[in-house]
Amino acid sequence: MRIFPCFLATALWLGASVPLRAETRSPVIVVLGDSLARGNFGAELGERFHAQAVNLGIGGQKADAIAARFGALPVHLRLSEPELHEGANPIAAIWPEIFRTSDTATRSTHATLAGISGTYQRHGEGDPPYHDVNIFTPDPGQTLPVSMAGNVELVLDPPAPPADVLIICAGRNNHLPADQDKVLSAIAAIVEKQRRLGGHFLVLGIPNQAGPDEARGTPAYQAIVDFNALLSRLYGDDYVDIRAAYNAGGNPALPQDQADRDADVPPASLRADHIHYNPAGRHVWAKAVGDAIAAHHWLESYANLPDKGKS
């Protein structure tokens, strides 16, 4: 039966139940960020919400590189030669370094350079710290060569698949409070782009690391706490205090865990090193973020999928 707008408004006014339109695809949850995103707590979110979980975490990245990789901030480069030709074109410099990380992995994305479509690729060579090799390879069938001296904007293709819920994990590799404005600007750019794409988002707070440098009472600790309080004021219910959830976990019956909790740092039983979570810690992160998603009821329209429960 067709529901006319006037009937729908009357039904809502009378308190009648109007069912949500059931989606015909699985939801997409994207986790964007640094190594804390790459640790893949998103996989547990995928299981919990029967969603496609996409991991866009790259270790060591600062907030501006994360935002640029999402297409929220511009990327510029300079070729090693004054013209773009067929095949691999070496890149002399690129900023922000959207695929820069401490490994030799090859990462690539489709993009457009001065109207020429192609693939941007980065890999590392040598011993740590690795030497970055960046190239741009035009797609076949285009008119080349093209003069391309100086700095040129690299326009990345839109994120695929689009995120129904985007989890933003950025800022841990920046220096606070000195980089506060840079991190805020990067997160705001990501949020604005996600809004334009029509999706939801959650901004995660920055965790402090175990050990004396960022324990309760230190300047670094206070800088992180203050920054997270600012994020909370800016994003309200779309902010997740992951630092508090992480630090409150663990087993207080274990002496080191209790000592870590007293210092308000991540408990030893939840972490693989001073900051990164182990499988138990990953579950803590996934639960905190998942509870925030559930509280928003963003994915309820997917509840009646025929293949609900399959993964």
Coordinates of N, CA, C and O in Angstrom, one line a residue, residues 16 25 41 59 66 125 127 134 140 147 151 167 177 198 205 215 229 262 267 276 281 308:
A16 N 1.6 6.2 15.7 CA 1.6 4.9 15.0 C 3.0 4.5 14.6 O 3.9 5.3 14.4
R25 N 21.4 -4.1 1.2 CA 22.8 -4.5 1.1 C 23.3 -4.4 2.6 O 22.7 -4.0 3.5
F41 N 40.5 -3.4 15.1 CA 39.3 -3.6 15.9 C 38.0 -3.6 15.0 O 37.0 -4.0 15.4
G59 N 50.2 2.7 9.6 CA 51.0 3.0 10.8 C 51.9 4.2 10.6 O 52.5 4.5 9.5
I66 N 46.4 11.4 7.0 CA 45.2 10.6 7.1 C 44.0 11.3 6.4 O 43.3 10.7 5.6
E125 N 62.2 1.0 0.0 CA 63.3 0.2 -0.4 C 64.4 0.4 0.6 O 64.5 1.4 1.4
D127 N 67.1 -0.5 3.9 CA 66.9 -0.8 5.3 C 66.3 0.4 6.0 O 66.3 1.5 5.6
N134 N 58.1 6.7 -5.1 CA 56.8 7.2 -5.5 C 56.7 7.3 -7.0 O 57.6 7.9 -7.6
P140 N 46.1 3.7 -19.9 CA 46.3 3.6 -21.3 C 45.3 4.5 -22.1 O 44.2 4.8 -21.5
S147 N 53.2 18.3 -20.7 CA 54.1 19.1 -19.9 C 53.5 19.3 -18.5 O 52.3 19.6 -18.3
N151 N 54.6 22.2 -9.2 CA 53.7 21.5 -8.3 C 52.4 21.3 -8.9 O 51.8 22.3 -9.4
I167 N 34.9 5.5 11.2 CA 35.5 5.7 12.5 C 36.9 6.4 12.2 O 37.7 5.9 11.5
P177 N 50.8 19.7 22.9 CA 49.7 20.6 22.3 C 50.2 21.3 21.1 O 49.4 22.0 20.5
G198 N 27.3 11.8 2.8 CA 26.0 11.3 3.3 C 26.1 10.2 4.4 O 25.1 9.5 4.7
G205 N 39.0 9.5 20.6 CA 40.0 10.3 21.4 C 41.3 9.7 21.2 O 41.5 8.6 20.6
A215 N 52.1 9.2 31.9 CA 51.3 8.8 33.1 C 50.6 10.0 33.7 O 51.0 11.2 33.5
A229 N 39.2 16.3 25.7 CA 38.0 17.1 26.2 C 37.5 18.1 25.2 O 36.3 18.3 25.0
D262 N 46.1 2.8 38.1 CA 46.4 3.9 39.0 C 47.1 5.1 38.3 O 46.8 6.2 38.6
P267 N 46.4 -0.8 30.6 CA 46.8 -1.9 31.4 C 47.7 -2.9 30.6 O 47.4 -3.1 29.4
H276 N 50.0 0.1 21.6 CA 49.2 -0.7 20.7 C 48.5 -1.9 21.5 O 49.1 -2.5 22.3
G281 N 42.9 -6.2 24.2 CA 42.7 -4.8 24.1 C 41.8 -4.5 22.8 O 41.0 -3.5 22.9
K308 N 20.9 -11.7 6.9 CA 21.4 -11.2 8.2 C 22.0 -12.4 9.0 O 21.5 -13.5 9.1

